[in-house]
């Protein structure tokens, strides 16, 4: 098929939701319907179920996911990470970034349209409640324009009340992922007076979520989201995006009864524009900054194509290159291969780090201000401070042993008990025969045991007389 003219790029000079005076243009998208919208609904039900179940799912007594930035404790898939695991977290973060880049290079903004919590909550929860209370886009517009009367007061109050309630639920959910469900339960059951900070956070986040979903809406994707802003550098002409096949659709023209059609397949019905939640016209070109690849325009256009007896897919998932050249979209490009290689290396490094990670981490330092003591048998004693971090969810009574020298270790005071997810601190003497020392400053290696299991080792200095 001979390719026809691609639309101009003038639309890229401004965003669709801001007018010439810099004022917000409120988007009233028509209620979407269609096969892809149904699939998106099922995916969102599944993801919402997982999101709400997440805080209650525990692995070895630890939550599935907890990102407690306040106490600097992070649990990912039931594995507890401390700031001491910073290195692993950096590699995990890099792996995630490369995965996101790779995914975006290949599949564009599929994440935004199908998985992103912002889209799911806005399009599948808040927007549907809005349709249920205020009606479809034309009724919403009319309601906003009418003066305040009983109908408007009732509808707007009902919507605000339901939106606030859901925002409060989301705020609880969000906090459950930060402080854990057990702490959240305490905030709820023990009352606000005993948990002023927690309760204050709940209310503050409720306000933020309400504002985002009731007012700020698509501006999150258009202005704030860093992932959205980076699309331009990650996508290329081979990336799969929601695209309008201008070769087939142009020149567009209204359908006129009884007249032989000389134009392209686009009948300029504007249905694709009316359903767009970010207020753009996909026919302006693929990879528009505001397009979250939600597929609503695909469904709308497919509906029209069926009605006028044309093949579906005038708007479809396709790469810009495929639209331009008519060639089939291909997954294997040199860019994808490069990112895949880097991802494979990072994943190998991450797996190795996780598999070789100790259950505990010990820091042993000689007690400041102390030299060494000589015993009656001529042995040398050094005093040490020990601090051990537990990366598991069970208590561990600890014993210490010298690994590379013969000698004894005596803990001062009570037995060292390492609490679950906690820290144990103690003081101990190490005693070594003078003849076993290599000089005034010998290296020694100490093993930390839980029963017979060596859980971590650490090296430190041992002071002695000059031999
Ligand atoms: S819905 Fe399809 S036919 Fe209608 S204006 Fe959009 S692209 Fe053209
Ligand atoms: S252009 Fe289509 S895919 Fe993109 S945001 Fe609008 S409706 Fe969704």
mmCIF file of N, CA, C and O in Angstrom, residues 104-179:
data_model
loop_
_atom_site.group_PDB
_atom_site.id
_atom_site.type_symbol
_atom_site.label_atom_id
_atom_site.label_comp_id
_atom_site.label_asym_id
_atom_site.label_seq_id
_atom_site.Cartn_x
_atom_site.Cartn_y
_atom_site.Cartn_z
ATOM 1 N N UNK A 104 10.757 -1.253 28.547
ATOM 2 C CA UNK A 104 10.212 -0.062 27.884
ATOM 3 C C UNK A 104 10.690 0.050 26.445
ATOM 4 O O UNK A 104 9.928 0.461 25.568
ATOM 5 N N UNK A 105 11.956 -0.315 26.197
ATOM 6 C CA UNK A 105 12.487 -0.269 24.829
ATOM 7 C C UNK A 105 11.646 -1.179 23.929
ATOM 8 O O UNK A 105 11.319 -0.832 22.801
ATOM 9 N N UNK A 106 11.254 -2.333 24.480
ATOM 10 C CA UNK A 106 10.517 -3.296 23.657
ATOM 11 C C UNK A 106 9.018 -2.977 23.626
ATOM 12 O O UNK A 106 8.414 -2.884 22.566
ATOM 13 N N UNK A 107 8.446 -2.793 24.821
ATOM 14 C CA UNK A 107 6.974 -2.711 24.896
ATOM 15 C C UNK A 107 6.439 -1.320 25.220
ATOM 16 O O UNK A 107 5.237 -1.176 25.495
ATOM 17 N N UNK A 108 7.287 -0.317 25.234
ATOM 18 C CA UNK A 108 6.816 1.047 25.468
ATOM 19 C C UNK A 108 6.144 1.208 26.817
ATOM 20 O O UNK A 108 6.615 0.697 27.829
ATOM 21 N N UNK A 109 4.979 1.876 26.796
ATOM 22 C CA UNK A 109 4.324 2.213 28.064
ATOM 23 C C UNK A 109 3.231 1.213 28.437
ATOM 24 O O UNK A 109 2.228 1.599 29.041
ATOM 25 N N UNK A 110 3.443 -0.059 28.129
ATOM 26 C CA UNK A 110 2.440 -1.053 28.508
ATOM 27 C C UNK A 110 2.230 -1.032 30.025
ATOM 28 O O UNK A 110 1.112 -1.149 30.519
ATOM 29 N N UNK A 111 3.334 -0.825 30.763
ATOM 30 C CA UNK A 111 3.239 -0.763 32.219
ATOM 31 C C UNK A 111 2.252 0.337 32.640
ATOM 32 O O UNK A 111 1.404 0.121 33.506
ATOM 33 N N UNK A 112 2.378 1.529 31.994
ATOM 34 C CA UNK A 112 1.522 2.671 32.379
ATOM 35 C C UNK A 112 0.047 2.332 32.177
ATOM 36 O O UNK A 112 -0.797 2.667 32.998
ATOM 37 N N UNK A 113 -0.255 1.709 31.078
ATOM 38 C CA UNK A 113 -1.656 1.461 30.744
ATOM 39 C C UNK A 113 -2.281 0.302 31.498
ATOM 40 O O UNK A 113 -3.477 0.309 31.784
ATOM 41 N N UNK A 114 -1.449 -0.701 31.832
ATOM 42 C CA UNK A 114 -2.030 -1.931 32.374
ATOM 43 C C UNK A 114 -1.697 -2.194 33.836
ATOM 44 O O UNK A 114 -2.448 -2.887 34.517
ATOM 45 N N UNK A 115 -0.566 -1.708 34.304
ATOM 46 C CA UNK A 115 -0.100 -2.134 35.630
ATOM 47 C C UNK A 115 0.048 -0.988 36.638
ATOM 48 O O UNK A 115 -0.109 -1.202 37.838
ATOM 49 N N UNK A 116 0.364 0.208 36.179
ATOM 50 C CA UNK A 116 0.675 1.307 37.098
ATOM 51 C C UNK A 116 -0.482 1.563 38.081
ATOM 52 O O UNK A 116 -1.630 1.710 37.666
ATOM 53 N N UNK A 117 -0.185 1.608 39.387
ATOM 54 C CA UNK A 117 -1.256 1.839 40.372
ATOM 55 C C UNK A 117 -2.013 3.140 40.133
ATOM 56 O O UNK A 117 -3.217 3.210 40.377
ATOM 57 N N UNK A 118 -1.321 4.170 39.627
ATOM 58 C CA UNK A 118 -1.999 5.451 39.351
ATOM 59 C C UNK A 118 -3.108 5.231 38.320
ATOM 60 O O UNK A 118 -4.248 5.659 38.498
ATOM 61 N N UNK A 119 -2.780 4.532 37.220
ATOM 62 C CA UNK A 119 -3.785 4.285 36.174
ATOM 63 C C UNK A 119 -4.886 3.371 36.702
ATOM 64 O O UNK A 119 -6.077 3.615 36.453
ATOM 65 N N UNK A 120 -4.493 2.338 37.419
ATOM 66 C CA UNK A 120 -5.506 1.381 37.892
ATOM 67 C C UNK A 120 -6.488 2.061 38.838
ATOM 68 O O UNK A 120 -7.704 1.936 38.685
ATOM 69 N N UNK A 121 -5.952 2.813 39.812
ATOM 70 C CA UNK A 121 -6.863 3.480 40.746
ATOM 71 C C UNK A 121 -7.706 4.548 40.043
ATOM 72 O O UNK A 121 -8.902 4.656 40.287
ATOM 73 N N UNK A 122 -7.061 5.328 39.156
ATOM 74 C CA UNK A 122 -7.808 6.415 38.511
ATOM 75 C C UNK A 122 -8.854 5.877 37.532
ATOM 76 O O UNK A 122 -10.035 6.221 37.615
ATOM 77 N N UNK A 123 -8.398 5.005 36.626
ATOM 78 C CA UNK A 123 -9.306 4.570 35.553
ATOM 79 C C UNK A 123 -10.270 3.471 35.990
ATOM 80 O O UNK A 123 -11.386 3.398 35.486
ATOM 81 N N UNK A 124 -9.816 2.600 36.875
ATOM 82 C CA UNK A 124 -10.643 1.434 37.210
ATOM 83 C C UNK A 124 -11.399 1.587 38.526
ATOM 84 O O UNK A 124 -12.258 0.774 38.835
ATOM 85 N N UNK A 125 -11.029 2.571 39.326
ATOM 86 C CA UNK A 125 -11.742 2.751 40.602
ATOM 87 C C UNK A 125 -12.447 4.117 40.607
ATOM 88 O O UNK A 125 -13.673 4.199 40.512
ATOM 89 N N UNK A 126 -11.663 5.190 40.667
ATOM 90 C CA UNK A 126 -12.272 6.522 40.834
ATOM 91 C C UNK A 126 -13.132 6.916 39.629
ATOM 92 O O UNK A 126 -14.239 7.415 39.782
ATOM 93 N N UNK A 127 -12.598 6.711 38.431
ATOM 94 C CA UNK A 127 -13.338 7.143 37.243
ATOM 95 C C UNK A 127 -14.650 6.362 37.127
ATOM 96 O O UNK A 127 -15.675 6.933 36.762
ATOM 97 N N UNK A 128 -14.630 5.082 37.466
ATOM 98 C CA UNK A 128 -15.863 4.299 37.325
ATOM 99 C C UNK A 128 -16.911 4.715 38.354
ATOM 100 O O UNK A 128 -18.113 4.673 38.086
ATOM 101 N N UNK A 129 -16.423 5.120 39.539
ATOM 102 C CA UNK A 129 -17.371 5.642 40.546
ATOM 103 C C UNK A 129 -17.975 6.952 40.031
ATOM 104 O O UNK A 129 -19.171 7.205 40.169
ATOM 105 N N UNK A 130 -17.120 7.757 39.405
ATOM 106 C CA UNK A 130 -17.590 9.034 38.852
ATOM 107 C C UNK A 130 -18.663 8.798 37.782
ATOM 108 O O UNK A 130 -19.689 9.467 37.756
ATOM 109 N N UNK A 131 -18.410 7.812 36.889
ATOM 110 C CA UNK A 131 -19.410 7.502 35.858
ATOM 111 C C UNK A 131 -20.716 7.051 36.519
ATOM 112 O O UNK A 131 -21.805 7.404 36.074
ATOM 113 N N UNK A 132 -20.570 6.244 37.591
ATOM 114 C CA UNK A 132 -21.769 5.705 38.259
ATOM 115 C C UNK A 132 -22.574 6.829 38.914
ATOM 116 O O UNK A 132 -23.808 6.810 38.881
ATOM 117 N N UNK A 133 -21.891 7.808 39.510
ATOM 118 C CA UNK A 133 -22.630 8.868 40.224
ATOM 119 C C UNK A 133 -23.051 10.005 39.288
ATOM 120 O O UNK A 133 -24.191 10.469 39.322
ATOM 121 N N UNK A 134 -22.123 10.440 38.439
ATOM 122 C CA UNK A 134 -22.408 11.646 37.632
ATOM 123 C C UNK A 134 -22.820 11.342 36.195
ATOM 124 O O UNK A 134 -23.226 12.240 35.466
ATOM 125 N N UNK A 135 -22.647 10.085 35.773
ATOM 126 C CA UNK A 135 -22.998 9.740 34.391
ATOM 127 C C UNK A 135 -21.796 9.866 33.461
ATOM 128 O O UNK A 135 -20.685 10.165 33.893
ATOM 129 N N UNK A 136 -22.049 9.647 32.164
ATOM 130 C CA UNK A 136 -20.950 9.673 31.188
ATOM 131 C C UNK A 136 -20.438 11.102 30.973
ATOM 132 O O UNK A 136 -20.964 12.053 31.557
ATOM 133 N N UNK A 137 -19.459 11.248 30.074
ATOM 134 C CA UNK A 137 -18.742 12.523 29.934
ATOM 135 C C UNK A 137 -19.648 13.735 29.683
ATOM 136 O O UNK A 137 -19.450 14.801 30.254
ATOM 137 N N UNK A 138 -20.686 13.555 28.847
ATOM 138 C CA UNK A 138 -21.544 14.695 28.526
ATOM 139 C C UNK A 138 -22.368 15.150 29.731
ATOM 140 O O UNK A 138 -22.577 16.334 29.969
ATOM 141 N N UNK A 139 -22.782 14.162 30.556
ATOM 142 C CA UNK A 139 -23.559 14.492 31.758
ATOM 143 C C UNK A 139 -22.651 15.152 32.800
ATOM 144 O O UNK A 139 -23.066 16.063 33.509
ATOM 145 N N UNK A 140 -21.410 14.679 32.879
ATOM 146 C CA UNK A 140 -20.460 15.282 33.833
ATOM 147 C C UNK A 140 -20.199 16.748 33.469
ATOM 148 O O UNK A 140 -20.160 17.624 34.327
ATOM 149 N N UNK A 141 -20.019 16.966 32.172
ATOM 150 C CA UNK A 141 -19.754 18.338 31.714
ATOM 151 C C UNK A 141 -20.967 19.236 32.034
ATOM 152 O O UNK A 141 -20.805 20.341 32.565
ATOM 153 N N UNK A 142 -22.156 18.711 31.761
ATOM 154 C CA UNK A 142 -23.376 19.490 32.027
ATOM 155 C C UNK A 142 -23.521 19.764 33.522
ATOM 156 O O UNK A 142 -23.887 20.874 33.928
ATOM 157 N N UNK A 143 -23.201 18.770 34.340
ATOM 158 C CA UNK A 143 -23.308 18.933 35.799
ATOM 159 C C UNK A 143 -22.360 20.027 36.296
ATOM 160 O O UNK A 143 -22.723 20.860 37.126
ATOM 161 N N UNK A 144 -21.141 20.016 35.758
ATOM 162 C CA UNK A 144 -20.174 21.035 36.180
ATOM 163 C C UNK A 144 -20.607 22.434 35.761
ATOM 164 O O UNK A 144 -20.306 23.411 36.442
ATOM 165 N N UNK A 145 -21.295 22.507 34.644
ATOM 166 C CA UNK A 145 -21.695 23.839 34.135
ATOM 167 C C UNK A 145 -22.962 24.369 34.811
ATOM 168 O O UNK A 145 -23.194 25.577 34.816
ATOM 169 N N UNK A 146 -23.791 23.463 35.344
ATOM 170 C CA UNK A 146 -25.068 23.935 35.901
ATOM 171 C C UNK A 146 -24.855 24.652 37.239
ATOM 172 O O UNK A 146 -23.865 24.411 37.929
ATOM 173 N N UNK A 147 -25.752 25.580 37.598
ATOM 174 C CA UNK A 147 -25.613 26.238 38.901
ATOM 175 C C UNK A 147 -25.845 25.228 40.035
ATOM 176 O O UNK A 147 -26.412 24.165 39.805
ATOM 177 N N UNK A 148 -25.408 25.613 41.239
ATOM 178 C CA UNK A 148 -25.576 24.691 42.370
ATOM 179 C C UNK A 148 -27.065 24.518 42.676
ATOM 180 O O UNK A 148 -27.753 25.467 42.994
ATOM 181 N N UNK A 149 -27.563 23.316 42.504
ATOM 182 C CA UNK A 149 -28.954 22.998 42.848
ATOM 183 C C UNK A 149 -28.934 21.664 43.596
ATOM 184 O O UNK A 149 -27.869 21.104 43.853
ATOM 185 N N UNK A 150 -30.097 21.149 43.952
ATOM 186 C CA UNK A 150 -30.147 19.922 44.774
ATOM 187 C C UNK A 150 -29.420 18.773 44.105
ATOM 188 O O UNK A 150 -28.642 18.060 44.732
ATOM 189 N N UNK A 151 -29.673 18.608 42.807
ATOM 190 C CA UNK A 151 -29.042 17.480 42.090
ATOM 191 C C UNK A 151 -27.516 17.584 42.158
ATOM 192 O O UNK A 151 -26.835 16.623 42.483
ATOM 193 N N UNK A 152 -27.027 18.783 41.883
ATOM 194 C CA UNK A 152 -25.562 18.961 41.860
ATOM 195 C C UNK A 152 -24.976 18.752 43.253
ATOM 196 O O UNK A 152 -23.963 18.065 43.410
ATOM 197 N N UNK A 153 -25.642 19.319 44.273
ATOM 198 C CA UNK A 153 -25.129 19.176 45.644
ATOM 199 C C UNK A 153 -25.098 17.698 46.044
ATOM 200 O O UNK A 153 -24.105 17.205 46.581
ATOM 201 N N UNK A 154 -26.171 16.989 45.740
ATOM 202 C CA UNK A 154 -26.237 15.573 46.124
ATOM 203 C C UNK A 154 -25.161 14.757 45.421
ATOM 204 O O UNK A 154 -24.443 13.970 46.045
ATOM 205 N N UNK A 155 -25.053 14.950 44.106
ATOM 206 C CA UNK A 155 -24.093 14.150 43.339
ATOM 207 C C UNK A 155 -22.660 14.465 43.744
ATOM 208 O O UNK A 155 -21.835 13.567 43.932
ATOM 209 N N UNK A 156 -22.347 15.750 43.872
ATOM 210 C CA UNK A 156 -20.968 16.136 44.217
ATOM 211 C C UNK A 156 -20.628 15.683 45.642
ATOM 212 O O UNK A 156 -19.508 15.241 45.895
ATOM 213 N N UNK A 157 -21.592 15.784 46.579
ATOM 214 C CA UNK A 157 -21.311 15.356 47.963
ATOM 215 C C UNK A 157 -21.100 13.852 48.011
ATOM 216 O O UNK A 157 -20.190 13.365 48.689
ATOM 217 N N UNK A 158 -21.951 13.111 47.280
ATOM 218 C CA UNK A 158 -21.811 11.649 47.281
ATOM 219 C C UNK A 158 -20.449 11.255 46.720
ATOM 220 O O UNK A 158 -19.738 10.408 47.275
ATOM 221 N N UNK A 159 -20.071 11.909 45.618
ATOM 222 C CA UNK A 159 -18.779 11.576 45.001
ATOM 223 C C UNK A 159 -17.628 11.902 45.964
ATOM 224 O O UNK A 159 -16.724 11.098 46.160
ATOM 225 N N UNK A 160 -17.675 13.074 46.579
ATOM 226 C CA UNK A 160 -16.601 13.471 47.492
ATOM 227 C C UNK A 160 -16.498 12.482 48.662
ATOM 228 O O UNK A 160 -15.395 12.070 49.040
ATOM 229 N N UNK A 161 -17.656 12.091 49.201
ATOM 230 C CA UNK A 161 -17.643 11.174 50.351
ATOM 231 C C UNK A 161 -17.025 9.831 49.960
ATOM 232 O O UNK A 161 -16.156 9.294 50.672
ATOM 233 N N UNK A 162 -17.435 9.294 48.806
ATOM 234 C CA UNK A 162 -16.905 7.986 48.390
ATOM 235 C C UNK A 162 -15.405 8.112 48.054
ATOM 236 O O UNK A 162 -14.597 7.255 48.433
ATOM 237 N N UNK A 163 -15.027 9.184 47.375
ATOM 238 C CA UNK A 163 -13.612 9.393 47.038
ATOM 239 C C UNK A 163 -12.757 9.487 48.312
ATOM 240 O O UNK A 163 -11.660 8.922 48.389
ATOM 241 N N UNK A 164 -13.269 10.218 49.317
ATOM 242 C CA UNK A 164 -12.509 10.363 50.569
ATOM 243 C C UNK A 164 -12.350 9.011 51.270
ATOM 244 O O UNK A 164 -11.279 8.689 51.777
ATOM 245 N N UNK A 165 -13.429 8.251 51.264
ATOM 246 C CA UNK A 165 -13.391 6.936 51.914
ATOM 247 C C UNK A 165 -12.353 6.037 51.240
ATOM 248 O O UNK A 165 -11.530 5.391 51.912
ATOM 249 N N UNK A 166 -12.378 6.009 49.914
ATOM 250 C CA UNK A 166 -11.417 5.158 49.198
ATOM 251 C C UNK A 166 -9.991 5.680 49.397
ATOM 252 O O UNK A 166 -9.051 4.904 49.562
ATOM 253 N N UNK A 167 -9.833 6.988 49.420
ATOM 254 C CA UNK A 167 -8.495 7.558 49.654
ATOM 255 C C UNK A 167 -7.986 7.148 51.033
ATOM 256 O O UNK A 167 -6.795 6.862 51.208
ATOM 257 N N UNK A 168 -8.896 7.093 52.015
ATOM 258 C CA UNK A 168 -8.506 6.672 53.368
ATOM 259 C C UNK A 168 -8.065 5.201 53.356
ATOM 260 O O UNK A 168 -7.072 4.834 53.988
ATOM 261 N N UNK A 169 -8.788 4.380 52.604
ATOM 262 C CA UNK A 169 -8.420 2.958 52.498
ATOM 263 C C UNK A 169 -7.038 2.826 51.839
ATOM 264 O O UNK A 169 -6.175 2.082 52.305
ATOM 265 N N UNK A 170 -6.824 3.587 50.763
ATOM 266 C CA UNK A 170 -5.525 3.520 50.071
ATOM 267 C C UNK A 170 -4.406 4.013 51.001
ATOM 268 O O UNK A 170 -3.305 3.475 51.014
ATOM 269 N N UNK A 171 -4.725 5.037 51.795
ATOM 270 C CA UNK A 171 -3.735 5.564 52.729
ATOM 271 C C UNK A 171 -3.327 4.484 53.740
ATOM 272 O O UNK A 171 -2.143 4.323 54.066
ATOM 273 N N UNK A 172 -4.310 3.725 54.241
ATOM 274 C CA UNK A 172 -4.013 2.607 55.155
ATOM 275 C C UNK A 172 -3.134 1.575 54.469
ATOM 276 O O UNK A 172 -2.179 1.072 55.053
ATOM 277 N N UNK A 173 -3.488 1.283 53.219
ATOM 278 C CA UNK A 173 -2.728 0.289 52.459
ATOM 279 C C UNK A 173 -1.278 0.741 52.278
ATOM 280 O O UNK A 173 -0.331 -0.012 52.482
ATOM 281 N N UNK A 174 -1.133 2.016 51.917
ATOM 282 C CA UNK A 174 0.194 2.583 51.696
ATOM 283 C C UNK A 174 1.030 2.487 52.973
ATOM 284 O O UNK A 174 2.187 2.054 52.960
ATOM 285 N N UNK A 175 0.400 2.845 54.095
ATOM 286 C CA UNK A 175 1.121 2.811 55.371
ATOM 287 C C UNK A 175 1.476 1.375 55.776
ATOM 288 O O UNK A 175 2.516 1.136 56.385
ATOM 289 N N UNK A 176 0.596 0.426 55.390
ATOM 290 C CA UNK A 176 0.879 -0.978 55.713
ATOM 291 C C UNK A 176 2.155 -1.440 55.026
ATOM 292 O O UNK A 176 2.902 -2.268 55.548
ATOM 293 N N UNK A 177 2.429 -0.885 53.830
ATOM 294 C CA UNK A 177 3.660 -1.251 53.122
ATOM 295 C C UNK A 177 4.882 -0.528 53.690
ATOM 296 O O UNK A 177 5.999 -0.912 53.407
ATOM 297 N N UNK A 178 4.640 0.548 54.459
ATOM 298 C CA UNK A 178 5.781 1.284 55.017
ATOM 299 C C UNK A 178 6.115 0.781 56.425
ATOM 300 O O UNK A 178 7.252 0.424 56.715
ATOM 301 N N UNK A 179 5.107 0.708 57.296
ATOM 302 C CA UNK A 179 5.415 0.337 58.682
ATOM 303 C C UNK A 179 5.036 -1.116 58.992
ATOM 304 O O UNK A 179 5.319 -1.610 60.071
#
